[in-house]
mmCIF file of N, CA and C in Angstrom:
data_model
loop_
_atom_site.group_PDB
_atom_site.id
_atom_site.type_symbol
_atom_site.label_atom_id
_atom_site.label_comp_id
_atom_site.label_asym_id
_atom_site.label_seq_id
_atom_site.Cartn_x
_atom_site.Cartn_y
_atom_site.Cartn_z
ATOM 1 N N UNK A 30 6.053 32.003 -41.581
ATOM 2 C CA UNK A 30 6.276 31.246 -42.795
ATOM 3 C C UNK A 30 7.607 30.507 -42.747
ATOM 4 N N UNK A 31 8.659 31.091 -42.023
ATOM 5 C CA UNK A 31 9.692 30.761 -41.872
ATOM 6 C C UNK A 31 9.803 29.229 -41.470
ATOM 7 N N UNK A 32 9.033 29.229 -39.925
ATOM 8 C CA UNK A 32 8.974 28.283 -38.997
ATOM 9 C C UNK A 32 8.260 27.032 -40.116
ATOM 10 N N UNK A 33 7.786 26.880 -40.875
ATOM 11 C CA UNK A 33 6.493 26.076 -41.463
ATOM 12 C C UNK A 33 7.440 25.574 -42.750
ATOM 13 N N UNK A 34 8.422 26.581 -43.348
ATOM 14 C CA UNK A 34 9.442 26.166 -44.389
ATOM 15 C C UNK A 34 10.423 25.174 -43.890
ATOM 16 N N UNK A 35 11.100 25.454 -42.773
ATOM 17 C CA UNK A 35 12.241 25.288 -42.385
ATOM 18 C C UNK A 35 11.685 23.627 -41.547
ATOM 19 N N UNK A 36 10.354 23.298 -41.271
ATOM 20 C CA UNK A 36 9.792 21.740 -40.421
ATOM 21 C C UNK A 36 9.907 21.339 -41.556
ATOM 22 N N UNK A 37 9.030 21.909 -42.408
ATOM 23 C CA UNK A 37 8.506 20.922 -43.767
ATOM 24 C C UNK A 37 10.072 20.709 -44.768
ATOM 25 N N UNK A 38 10.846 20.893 -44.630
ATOM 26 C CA UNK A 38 12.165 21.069 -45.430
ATOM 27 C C UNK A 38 13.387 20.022 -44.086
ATOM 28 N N UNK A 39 12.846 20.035 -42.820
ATOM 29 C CA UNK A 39 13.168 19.062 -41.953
ATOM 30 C C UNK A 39 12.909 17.782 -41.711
ATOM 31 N N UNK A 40 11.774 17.524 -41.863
ATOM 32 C CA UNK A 40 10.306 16.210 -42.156
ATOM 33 C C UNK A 40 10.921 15.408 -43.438
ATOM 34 N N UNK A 41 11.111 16.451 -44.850
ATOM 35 C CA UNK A 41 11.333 15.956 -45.889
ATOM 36 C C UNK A 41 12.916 15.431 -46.223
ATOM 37 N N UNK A 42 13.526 16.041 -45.420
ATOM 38 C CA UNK A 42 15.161 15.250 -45.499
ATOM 39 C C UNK A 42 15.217 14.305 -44.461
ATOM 40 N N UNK A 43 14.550 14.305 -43.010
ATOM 41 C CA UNK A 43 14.269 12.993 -42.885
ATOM 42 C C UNK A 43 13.758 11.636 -43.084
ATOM 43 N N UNK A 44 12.633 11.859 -44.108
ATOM 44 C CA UNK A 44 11.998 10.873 -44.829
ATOM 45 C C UNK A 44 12.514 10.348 -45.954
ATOM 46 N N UNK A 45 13.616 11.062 -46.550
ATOM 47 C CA UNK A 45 14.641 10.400 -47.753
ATOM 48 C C UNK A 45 15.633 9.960 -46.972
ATOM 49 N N UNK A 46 16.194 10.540 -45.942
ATOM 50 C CA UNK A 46 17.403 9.866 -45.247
ATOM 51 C C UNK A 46 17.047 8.366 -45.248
ATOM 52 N N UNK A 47 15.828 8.174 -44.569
ATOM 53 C CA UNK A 47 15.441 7.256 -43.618
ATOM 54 C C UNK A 47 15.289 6.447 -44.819
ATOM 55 N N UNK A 48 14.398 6.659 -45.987
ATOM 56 C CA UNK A 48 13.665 6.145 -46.983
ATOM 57 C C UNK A 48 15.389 5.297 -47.765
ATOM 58 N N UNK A 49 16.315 5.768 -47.879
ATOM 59 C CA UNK A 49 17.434 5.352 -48.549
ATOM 60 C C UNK A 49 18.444 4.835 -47.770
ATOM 61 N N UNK A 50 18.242 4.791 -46.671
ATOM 62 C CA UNK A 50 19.587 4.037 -45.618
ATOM 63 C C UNK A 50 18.457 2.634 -45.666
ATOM 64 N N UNK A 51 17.141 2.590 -45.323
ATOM 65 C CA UNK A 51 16.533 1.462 -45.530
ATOM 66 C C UNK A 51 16.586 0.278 -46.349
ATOM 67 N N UNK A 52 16.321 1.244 -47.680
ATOM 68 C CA UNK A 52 16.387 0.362 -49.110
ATOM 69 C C UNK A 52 17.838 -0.374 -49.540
ATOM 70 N N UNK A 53 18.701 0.816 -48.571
ATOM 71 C CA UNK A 53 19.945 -0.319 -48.871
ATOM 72 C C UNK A 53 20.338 -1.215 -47.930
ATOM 73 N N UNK A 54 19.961 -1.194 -46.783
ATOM 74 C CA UNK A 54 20.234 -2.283 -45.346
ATOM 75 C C UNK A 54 19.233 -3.361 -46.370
ATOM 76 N N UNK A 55 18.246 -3.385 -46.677
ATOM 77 C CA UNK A 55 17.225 -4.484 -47.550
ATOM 78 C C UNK A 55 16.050 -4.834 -46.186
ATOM 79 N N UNK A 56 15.487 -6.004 -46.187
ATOM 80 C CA UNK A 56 14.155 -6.081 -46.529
ATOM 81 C C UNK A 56 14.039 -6.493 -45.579
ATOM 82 N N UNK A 57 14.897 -7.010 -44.432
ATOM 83 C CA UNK A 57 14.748 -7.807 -42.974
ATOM 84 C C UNK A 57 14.178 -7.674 -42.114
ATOM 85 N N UNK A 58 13.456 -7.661 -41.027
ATOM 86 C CA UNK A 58 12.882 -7.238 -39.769
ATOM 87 C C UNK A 58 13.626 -6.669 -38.558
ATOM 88 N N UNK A 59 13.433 -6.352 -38.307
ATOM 89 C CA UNK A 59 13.964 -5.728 -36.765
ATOM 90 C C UNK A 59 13.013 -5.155 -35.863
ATOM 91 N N UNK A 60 13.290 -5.715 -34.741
ATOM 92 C CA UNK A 60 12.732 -5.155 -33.411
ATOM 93 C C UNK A 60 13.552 -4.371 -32.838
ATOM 94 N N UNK A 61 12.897 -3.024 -32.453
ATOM 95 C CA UNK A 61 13.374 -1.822 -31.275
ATOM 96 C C UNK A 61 12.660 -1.879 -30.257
ATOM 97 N N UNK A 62 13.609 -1.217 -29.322
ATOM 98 C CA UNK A 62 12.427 -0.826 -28.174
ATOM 99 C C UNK A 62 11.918 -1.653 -27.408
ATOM 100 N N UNK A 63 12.338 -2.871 -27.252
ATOM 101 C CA UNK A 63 11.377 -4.000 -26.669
ATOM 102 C C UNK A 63 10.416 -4.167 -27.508
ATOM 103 N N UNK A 64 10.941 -4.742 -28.782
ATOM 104 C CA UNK A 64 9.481 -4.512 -29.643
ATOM 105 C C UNK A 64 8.226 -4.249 -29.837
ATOM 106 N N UNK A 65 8.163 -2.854 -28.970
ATOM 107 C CA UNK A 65 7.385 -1.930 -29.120
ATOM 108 C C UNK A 65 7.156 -1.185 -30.890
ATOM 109 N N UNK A 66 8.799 -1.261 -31.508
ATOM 110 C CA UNK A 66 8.757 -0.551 -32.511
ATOM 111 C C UNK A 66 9.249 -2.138 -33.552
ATOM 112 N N UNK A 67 8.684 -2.219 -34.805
ATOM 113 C CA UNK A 67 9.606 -3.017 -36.096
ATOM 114 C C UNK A 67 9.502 -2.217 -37.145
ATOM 115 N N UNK A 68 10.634 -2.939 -37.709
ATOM 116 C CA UNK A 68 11.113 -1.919 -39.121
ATOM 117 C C UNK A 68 10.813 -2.969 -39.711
ATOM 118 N N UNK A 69 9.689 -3.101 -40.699
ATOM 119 C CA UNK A 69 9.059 -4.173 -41.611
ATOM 120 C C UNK A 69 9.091 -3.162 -43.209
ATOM 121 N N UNK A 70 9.854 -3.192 -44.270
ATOM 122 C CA UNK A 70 10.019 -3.200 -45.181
ATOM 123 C C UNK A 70 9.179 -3.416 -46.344
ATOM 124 N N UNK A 71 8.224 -2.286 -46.328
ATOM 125 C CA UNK A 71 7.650 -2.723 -47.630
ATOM 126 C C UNK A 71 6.975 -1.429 -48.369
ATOM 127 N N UNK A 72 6.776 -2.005 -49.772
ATOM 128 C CA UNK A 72 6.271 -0.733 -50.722
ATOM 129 C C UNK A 72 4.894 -0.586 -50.634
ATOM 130 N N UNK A 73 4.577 0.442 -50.199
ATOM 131 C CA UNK A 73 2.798 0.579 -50.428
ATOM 132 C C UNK A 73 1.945 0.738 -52.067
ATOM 133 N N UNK A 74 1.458 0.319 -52.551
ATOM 134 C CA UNK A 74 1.193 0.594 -53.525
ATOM 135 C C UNK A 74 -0.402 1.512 -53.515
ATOM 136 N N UNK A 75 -1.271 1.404 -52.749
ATOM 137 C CA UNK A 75 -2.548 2.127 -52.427
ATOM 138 C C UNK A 75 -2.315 3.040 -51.732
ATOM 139 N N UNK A 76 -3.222 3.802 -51.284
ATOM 140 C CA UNK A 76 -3.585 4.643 -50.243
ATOM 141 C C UNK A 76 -3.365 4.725 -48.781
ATOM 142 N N UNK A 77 -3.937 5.308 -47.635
ATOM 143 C CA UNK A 77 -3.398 5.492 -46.125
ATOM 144 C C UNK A 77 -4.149 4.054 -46.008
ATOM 145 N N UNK A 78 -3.687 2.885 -45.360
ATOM 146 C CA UNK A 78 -4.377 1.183 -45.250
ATOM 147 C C UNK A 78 -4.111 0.714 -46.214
ATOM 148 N N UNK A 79 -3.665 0.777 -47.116
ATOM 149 C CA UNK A 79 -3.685 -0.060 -48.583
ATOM 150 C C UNK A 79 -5.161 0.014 -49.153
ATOM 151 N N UNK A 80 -5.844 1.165 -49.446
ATOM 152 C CA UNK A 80 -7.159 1.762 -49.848
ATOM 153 C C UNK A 80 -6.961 1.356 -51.065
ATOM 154 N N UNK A 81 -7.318 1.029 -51.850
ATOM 155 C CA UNK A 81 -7.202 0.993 -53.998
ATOM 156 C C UNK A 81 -7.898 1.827 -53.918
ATOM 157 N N UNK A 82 -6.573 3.198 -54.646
ATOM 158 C CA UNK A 82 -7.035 4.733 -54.865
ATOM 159 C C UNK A 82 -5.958 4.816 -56.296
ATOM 160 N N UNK A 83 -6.145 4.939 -57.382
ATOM 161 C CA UNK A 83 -5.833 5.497 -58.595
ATOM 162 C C UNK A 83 -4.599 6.667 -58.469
ATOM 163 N N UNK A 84 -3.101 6.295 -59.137
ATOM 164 C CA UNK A 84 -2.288 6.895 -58.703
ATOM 165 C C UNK A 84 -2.148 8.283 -59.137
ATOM 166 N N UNK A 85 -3.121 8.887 -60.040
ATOM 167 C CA UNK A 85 -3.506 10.289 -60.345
ATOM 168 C C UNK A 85 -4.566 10.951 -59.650
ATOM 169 N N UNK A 86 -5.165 10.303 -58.956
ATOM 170 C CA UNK A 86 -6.270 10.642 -58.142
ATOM 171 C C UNK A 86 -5.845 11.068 -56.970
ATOM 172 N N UNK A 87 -4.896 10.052 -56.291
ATOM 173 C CA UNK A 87 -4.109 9.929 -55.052
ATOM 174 C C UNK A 87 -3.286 11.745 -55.000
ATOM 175 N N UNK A 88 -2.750 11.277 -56.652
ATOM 176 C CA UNK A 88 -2.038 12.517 -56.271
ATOM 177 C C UNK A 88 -2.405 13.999 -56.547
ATOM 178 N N UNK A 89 -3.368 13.803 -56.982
ATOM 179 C CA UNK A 89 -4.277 15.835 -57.070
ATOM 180 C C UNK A 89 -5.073 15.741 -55.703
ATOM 181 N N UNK A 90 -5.249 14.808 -54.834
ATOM 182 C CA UNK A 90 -5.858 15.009 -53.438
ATOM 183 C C UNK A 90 -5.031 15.457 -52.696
ATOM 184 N N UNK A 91 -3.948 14.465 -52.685
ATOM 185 C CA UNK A 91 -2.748 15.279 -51.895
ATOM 186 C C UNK A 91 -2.249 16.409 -51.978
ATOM 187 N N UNK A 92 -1.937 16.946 -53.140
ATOM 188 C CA UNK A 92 -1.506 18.617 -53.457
ATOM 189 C C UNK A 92 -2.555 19.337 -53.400
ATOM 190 N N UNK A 93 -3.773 19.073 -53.446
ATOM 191 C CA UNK A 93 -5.151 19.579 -52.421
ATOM 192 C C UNK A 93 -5.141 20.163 -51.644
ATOM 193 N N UNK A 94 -4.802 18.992 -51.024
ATOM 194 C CA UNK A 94 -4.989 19.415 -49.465
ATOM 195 C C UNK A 94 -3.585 19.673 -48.657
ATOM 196 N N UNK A 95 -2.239 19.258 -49.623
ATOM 197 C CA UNK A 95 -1.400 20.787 -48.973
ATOM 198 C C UNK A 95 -1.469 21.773 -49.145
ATOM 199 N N UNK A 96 -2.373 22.087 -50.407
ATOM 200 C CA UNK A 96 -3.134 23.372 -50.607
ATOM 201 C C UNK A 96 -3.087 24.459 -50.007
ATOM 202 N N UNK A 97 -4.290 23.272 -48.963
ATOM 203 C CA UNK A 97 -4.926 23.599 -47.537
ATOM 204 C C UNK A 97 -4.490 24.110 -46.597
ATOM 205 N N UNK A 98 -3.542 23.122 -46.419
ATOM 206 C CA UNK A 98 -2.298 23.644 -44.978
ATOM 207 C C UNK A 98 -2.012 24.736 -45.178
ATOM 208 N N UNK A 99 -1.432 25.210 -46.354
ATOM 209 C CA UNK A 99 -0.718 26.436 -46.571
ATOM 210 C C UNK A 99 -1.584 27.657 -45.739
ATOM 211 N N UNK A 100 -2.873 26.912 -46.086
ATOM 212 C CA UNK A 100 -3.531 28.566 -45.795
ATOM 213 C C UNK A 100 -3.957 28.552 -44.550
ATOM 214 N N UNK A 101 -3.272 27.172 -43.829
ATOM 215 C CA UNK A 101 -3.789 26.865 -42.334
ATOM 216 C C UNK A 101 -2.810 27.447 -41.486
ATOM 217 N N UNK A 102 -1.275 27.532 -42.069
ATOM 218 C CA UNK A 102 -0.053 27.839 -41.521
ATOM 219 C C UNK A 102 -0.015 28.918 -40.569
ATOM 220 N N UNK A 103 -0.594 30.104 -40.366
ATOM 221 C CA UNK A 103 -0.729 30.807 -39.324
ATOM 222 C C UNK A 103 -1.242 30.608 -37.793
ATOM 223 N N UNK A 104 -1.610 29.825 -38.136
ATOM 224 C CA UNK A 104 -2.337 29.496 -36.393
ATOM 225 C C UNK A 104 -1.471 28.710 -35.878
ATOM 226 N N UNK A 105 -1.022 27.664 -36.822
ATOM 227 C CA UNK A 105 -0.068 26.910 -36.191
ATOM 228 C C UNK A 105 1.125 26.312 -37.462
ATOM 229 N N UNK A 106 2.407 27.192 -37.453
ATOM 230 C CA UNK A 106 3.469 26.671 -38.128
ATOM 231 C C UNK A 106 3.827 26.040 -38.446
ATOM 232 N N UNK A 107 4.473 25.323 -36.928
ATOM 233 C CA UNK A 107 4.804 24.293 -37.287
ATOM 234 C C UNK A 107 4.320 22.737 -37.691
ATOM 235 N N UNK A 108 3.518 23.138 -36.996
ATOM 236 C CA UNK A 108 1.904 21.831 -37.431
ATOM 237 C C UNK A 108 1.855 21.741 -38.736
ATOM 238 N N UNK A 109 2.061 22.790 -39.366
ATOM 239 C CA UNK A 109 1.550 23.168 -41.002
ATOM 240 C C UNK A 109 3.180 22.621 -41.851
ATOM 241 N N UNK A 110 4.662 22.969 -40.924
ATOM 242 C CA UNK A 110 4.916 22.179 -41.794
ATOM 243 C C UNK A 110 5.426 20.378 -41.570
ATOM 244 N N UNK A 111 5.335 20.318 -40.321
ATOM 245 C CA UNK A 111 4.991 18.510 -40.528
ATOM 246 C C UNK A 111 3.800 18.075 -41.408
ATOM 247 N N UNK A 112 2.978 18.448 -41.546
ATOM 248 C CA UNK A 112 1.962 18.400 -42.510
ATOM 249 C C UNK A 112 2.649 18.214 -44.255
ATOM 250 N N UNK A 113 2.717 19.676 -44.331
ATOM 251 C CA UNK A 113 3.375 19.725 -45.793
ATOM 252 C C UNK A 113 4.790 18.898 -45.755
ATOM 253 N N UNK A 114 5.788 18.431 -45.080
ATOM 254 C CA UNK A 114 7.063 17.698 -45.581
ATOM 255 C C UNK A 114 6.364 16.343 -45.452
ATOM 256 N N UNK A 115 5.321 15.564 -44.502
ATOM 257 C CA UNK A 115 5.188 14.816 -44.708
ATOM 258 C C UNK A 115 4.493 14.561 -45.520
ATOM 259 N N UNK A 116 3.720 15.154 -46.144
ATOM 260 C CA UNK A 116 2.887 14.740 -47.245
ATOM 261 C C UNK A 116 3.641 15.257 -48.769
ATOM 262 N N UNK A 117 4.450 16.319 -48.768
ATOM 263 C CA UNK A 117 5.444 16.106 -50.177
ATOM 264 C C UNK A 117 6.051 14.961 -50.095
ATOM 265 N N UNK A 118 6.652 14.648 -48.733
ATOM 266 C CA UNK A 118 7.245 12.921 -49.063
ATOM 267 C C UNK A 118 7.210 11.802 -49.488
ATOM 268 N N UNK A 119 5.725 12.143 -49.283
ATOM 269 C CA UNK A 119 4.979 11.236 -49.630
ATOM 270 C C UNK A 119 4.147 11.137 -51.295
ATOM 271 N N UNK A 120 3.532 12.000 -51.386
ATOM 272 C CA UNK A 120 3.412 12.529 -52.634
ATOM 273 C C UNK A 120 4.735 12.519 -54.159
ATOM 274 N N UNK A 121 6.101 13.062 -53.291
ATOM 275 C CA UNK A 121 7.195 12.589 -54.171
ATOM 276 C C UNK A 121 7.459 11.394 -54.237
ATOM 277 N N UNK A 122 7.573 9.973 -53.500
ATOM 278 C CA UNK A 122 7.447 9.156 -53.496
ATOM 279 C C UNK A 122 6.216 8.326 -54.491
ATOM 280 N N UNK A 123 5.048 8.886 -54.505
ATOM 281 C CA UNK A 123 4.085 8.141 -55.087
ATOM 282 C C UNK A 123 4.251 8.603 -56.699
ATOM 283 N N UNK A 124 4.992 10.004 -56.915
ATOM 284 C CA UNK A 124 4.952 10.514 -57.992
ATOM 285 C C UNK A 124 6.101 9.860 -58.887
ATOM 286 N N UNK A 125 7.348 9.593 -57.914
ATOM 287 C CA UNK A 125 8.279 9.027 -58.662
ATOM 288 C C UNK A 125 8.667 7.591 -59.204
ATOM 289 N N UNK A 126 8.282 6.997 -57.618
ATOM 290 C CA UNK A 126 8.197 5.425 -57.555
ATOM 291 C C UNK A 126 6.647 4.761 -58.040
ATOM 292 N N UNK A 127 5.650 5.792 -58.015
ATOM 293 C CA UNK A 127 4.234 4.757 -58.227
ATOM 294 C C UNK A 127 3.746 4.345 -57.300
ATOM 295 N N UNK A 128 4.540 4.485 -55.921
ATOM 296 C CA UNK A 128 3.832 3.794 -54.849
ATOM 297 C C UNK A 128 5.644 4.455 -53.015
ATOM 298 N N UNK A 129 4.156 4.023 -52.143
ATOM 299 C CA UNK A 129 5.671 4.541 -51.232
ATOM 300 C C UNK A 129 6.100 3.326 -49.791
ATOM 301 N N UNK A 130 7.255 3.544 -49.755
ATOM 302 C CA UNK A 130 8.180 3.211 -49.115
ATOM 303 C C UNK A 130 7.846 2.894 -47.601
ATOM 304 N N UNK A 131 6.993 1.864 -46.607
ATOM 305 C CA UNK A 131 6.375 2.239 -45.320
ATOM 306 C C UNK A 131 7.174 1.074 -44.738
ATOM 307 N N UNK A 132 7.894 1.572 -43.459
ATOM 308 C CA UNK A 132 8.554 0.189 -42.507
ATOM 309 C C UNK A 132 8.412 0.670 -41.420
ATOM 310 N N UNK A 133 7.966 1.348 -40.502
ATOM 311 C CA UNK A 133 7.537 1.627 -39.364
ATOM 312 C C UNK A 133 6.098 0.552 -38.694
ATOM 313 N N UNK A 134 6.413 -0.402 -37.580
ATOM 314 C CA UNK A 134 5.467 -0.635 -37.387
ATOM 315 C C UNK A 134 5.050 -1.226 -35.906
ATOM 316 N N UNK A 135 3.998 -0.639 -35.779
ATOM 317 C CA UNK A 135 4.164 -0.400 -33.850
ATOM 318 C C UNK A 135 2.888 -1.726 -33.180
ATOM 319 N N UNK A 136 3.242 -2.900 -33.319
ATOM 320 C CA UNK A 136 2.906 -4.020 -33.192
ATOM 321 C C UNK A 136 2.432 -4.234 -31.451
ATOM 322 N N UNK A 137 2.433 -3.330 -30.555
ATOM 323 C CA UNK A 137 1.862 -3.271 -29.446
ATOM 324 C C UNK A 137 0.389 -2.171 -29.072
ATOM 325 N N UNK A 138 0.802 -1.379 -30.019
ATOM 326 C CA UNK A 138 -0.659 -0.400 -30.154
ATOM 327 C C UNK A 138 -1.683 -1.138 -30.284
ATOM 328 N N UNK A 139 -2.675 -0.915 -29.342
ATOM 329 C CA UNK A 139 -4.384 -1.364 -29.522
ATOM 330 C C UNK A 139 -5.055 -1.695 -30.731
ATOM 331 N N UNK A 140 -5.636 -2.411 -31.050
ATOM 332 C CA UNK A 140 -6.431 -2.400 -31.796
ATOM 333 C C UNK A 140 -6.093 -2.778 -33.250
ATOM 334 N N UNK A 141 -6.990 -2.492 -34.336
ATOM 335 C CA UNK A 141 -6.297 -3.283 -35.162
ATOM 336 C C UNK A 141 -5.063 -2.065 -36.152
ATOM 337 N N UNK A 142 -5.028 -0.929 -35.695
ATOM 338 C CA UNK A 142 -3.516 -0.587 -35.635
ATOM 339 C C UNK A 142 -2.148 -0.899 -35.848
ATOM 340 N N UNK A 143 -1.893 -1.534 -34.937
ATOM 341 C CA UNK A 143 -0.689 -2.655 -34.669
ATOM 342 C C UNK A 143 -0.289 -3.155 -35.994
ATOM 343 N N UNK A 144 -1.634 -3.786 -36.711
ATOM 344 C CA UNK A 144 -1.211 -4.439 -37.811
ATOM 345 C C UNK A 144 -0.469 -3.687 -39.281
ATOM 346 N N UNK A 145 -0.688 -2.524 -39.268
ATOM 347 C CA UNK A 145 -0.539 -1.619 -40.334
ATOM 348 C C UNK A 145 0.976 -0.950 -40.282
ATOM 349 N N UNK A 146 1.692 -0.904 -41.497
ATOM 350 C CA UNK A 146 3.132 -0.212 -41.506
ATOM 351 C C UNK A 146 3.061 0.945 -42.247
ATOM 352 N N UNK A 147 3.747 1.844 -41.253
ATOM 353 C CA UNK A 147 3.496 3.558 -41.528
ATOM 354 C C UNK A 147 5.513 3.604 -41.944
ATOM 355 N N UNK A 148 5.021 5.085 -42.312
ATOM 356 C CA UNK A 148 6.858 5.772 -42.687
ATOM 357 C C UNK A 148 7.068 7.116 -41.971
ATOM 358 N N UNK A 149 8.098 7.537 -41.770
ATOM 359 C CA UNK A 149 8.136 9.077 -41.224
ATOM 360 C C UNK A 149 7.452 9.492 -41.459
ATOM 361 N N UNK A 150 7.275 10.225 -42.923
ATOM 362 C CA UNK A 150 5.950 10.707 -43.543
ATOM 363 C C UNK A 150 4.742 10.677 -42.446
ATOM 364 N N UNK A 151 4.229 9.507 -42.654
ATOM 365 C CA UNK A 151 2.836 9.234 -42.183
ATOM 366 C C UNK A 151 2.574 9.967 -40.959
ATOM 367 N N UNK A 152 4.100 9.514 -39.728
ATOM 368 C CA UNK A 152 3.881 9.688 -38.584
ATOM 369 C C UNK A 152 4.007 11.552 -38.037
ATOM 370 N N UNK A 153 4.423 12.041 -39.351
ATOM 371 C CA UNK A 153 4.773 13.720 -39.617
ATOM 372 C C UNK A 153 3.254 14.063 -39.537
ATOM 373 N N UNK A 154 2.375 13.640 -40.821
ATOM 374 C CA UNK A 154 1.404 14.009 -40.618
ATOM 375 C C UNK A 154 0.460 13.620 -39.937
ATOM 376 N N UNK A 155 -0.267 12.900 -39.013
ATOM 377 C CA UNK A 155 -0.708 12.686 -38.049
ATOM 378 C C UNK A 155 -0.300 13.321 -36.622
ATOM 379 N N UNK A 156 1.055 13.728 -36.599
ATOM 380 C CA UNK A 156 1.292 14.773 -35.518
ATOM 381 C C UNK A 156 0.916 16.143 -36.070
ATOM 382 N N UNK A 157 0.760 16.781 -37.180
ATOM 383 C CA UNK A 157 0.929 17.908 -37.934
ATOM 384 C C UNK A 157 -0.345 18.063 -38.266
ATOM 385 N N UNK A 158 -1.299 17.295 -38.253
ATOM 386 C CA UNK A 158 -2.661 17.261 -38.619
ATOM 387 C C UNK A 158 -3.583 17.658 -36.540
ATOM 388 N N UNK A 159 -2.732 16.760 -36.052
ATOM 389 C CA UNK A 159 -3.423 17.082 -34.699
ATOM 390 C C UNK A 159 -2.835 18.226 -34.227
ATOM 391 N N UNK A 160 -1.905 18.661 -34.631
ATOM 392 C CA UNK A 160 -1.296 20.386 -34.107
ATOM 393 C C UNK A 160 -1.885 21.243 -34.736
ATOM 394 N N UNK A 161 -2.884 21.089 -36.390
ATOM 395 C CA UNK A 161 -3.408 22.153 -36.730
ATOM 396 C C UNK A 161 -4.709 21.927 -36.212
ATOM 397 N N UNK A 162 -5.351 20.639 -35.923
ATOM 398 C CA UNK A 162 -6.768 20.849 -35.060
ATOM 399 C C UNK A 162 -6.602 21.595 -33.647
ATOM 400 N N UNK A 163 -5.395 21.211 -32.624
ATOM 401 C CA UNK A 163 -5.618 21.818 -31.193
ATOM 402 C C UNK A 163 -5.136 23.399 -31.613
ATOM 403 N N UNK A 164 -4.305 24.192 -33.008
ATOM 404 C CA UNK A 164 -4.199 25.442 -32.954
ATOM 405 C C UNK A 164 -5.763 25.752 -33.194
ATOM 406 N N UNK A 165 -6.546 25.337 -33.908
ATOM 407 C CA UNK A 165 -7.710 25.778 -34.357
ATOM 408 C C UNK A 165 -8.639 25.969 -32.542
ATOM 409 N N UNK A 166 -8.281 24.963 -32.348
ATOM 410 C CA UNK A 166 -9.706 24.583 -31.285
ATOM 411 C C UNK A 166 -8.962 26.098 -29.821
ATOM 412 N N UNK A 167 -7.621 26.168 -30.274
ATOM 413 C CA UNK A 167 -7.518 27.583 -28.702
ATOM 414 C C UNK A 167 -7.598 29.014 -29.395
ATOM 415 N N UNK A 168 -7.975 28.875 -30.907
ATOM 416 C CA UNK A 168 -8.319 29.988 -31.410
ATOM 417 C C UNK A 168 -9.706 30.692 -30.566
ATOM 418 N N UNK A 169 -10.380 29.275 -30.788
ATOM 419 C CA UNK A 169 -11.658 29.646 -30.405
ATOM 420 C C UNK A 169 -12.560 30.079 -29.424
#
C-alpha cells in the first residue's frame, strides 16, 4: 500500500508542478528532442480525444474506476499508483477548472496519434494501466 501511496502522491506533484510552471511560461510552442516531443498549450474541455462527455458524468467515472485500481493495487503497486495520481490529477483538474490542462505532444508517433495533446497525467495512466494488465496476465 505503501509503494501505490507514495507513486500516486509522486505522479500527482508532478502534474501540478508541471501543470503551473506551464501556465505561467504561457501559451507558446516548443520543440524537444528533435521534435520528437512539443509542448502545445492547451485546455481540454471533453474527455480522453476531446470526446463531449458531461462534466459530472466525466467525473463519477473517474472516481469509479480509481475505485477500481484500489482493489487492483496488490498485484501490481506501483502500476496502481500511476494510475490513481494520474487520474486524481486529472479528475482535480476537471473538478476545479471544468476542464484540464494538456501540452504534451508527440508529433512523430504513427498514426493519427501524433495529432492529439496529452499531460503527465495521461501519460501516468497509460503506463499504470499497462503495468496493471502485464501484473494481471503473470498472475496467471
Amino acid at each position: 500500500m505503501l509503494t501505490t501511496i507514495w507513486t500516486a502522491a509522486a505522479v500527482l506533484s508532478a502534474c501540478t508542478a508541471g501543470r503551473r510552471h506551464l501556465c505561467r511560461a504561457g501559451r507558446r510552442e516548443t520543440a524537444h528532442w528533435g521534435g520528437r516531443v512539443r509542448l502545445t498549450a492547451l485546455w481540454n474541455e471533453g474527455a480522453a480525444f476531446g470526446l463531449p462527455v458531461g462534466r459530472g458524468a466525466l467525473a463519477a467515472l473517474s472516481a469509479g474506476a480509481l475505485a477500481a485500481v484500489l482493489r487492483c493495487r496488490r498485484r501490481a503497486p506501483a502500476a496502481a499508483g500511476l494510475v490513481l495520481g494520474g487520474g486524481l490529477s486529472n479528475l482535480w483538474e476537471r473538478l476545479r477548472y471544468g476542464r484540464v490542462y494538456d501540452y504534451l505532444r508527440f508529433p512523430r508517433v504513427p498514426g493519427p496519434l501524433g495529432r492529439y495533446v496529452y499531460n503527465l497525467a495521461d501519460l501516468a495512466l497509460v503506463l499504470g494501466a499497462a503495468g496493471l494488465l502485464l501484473g494481471r496476465r503473470r498472475r496467471r
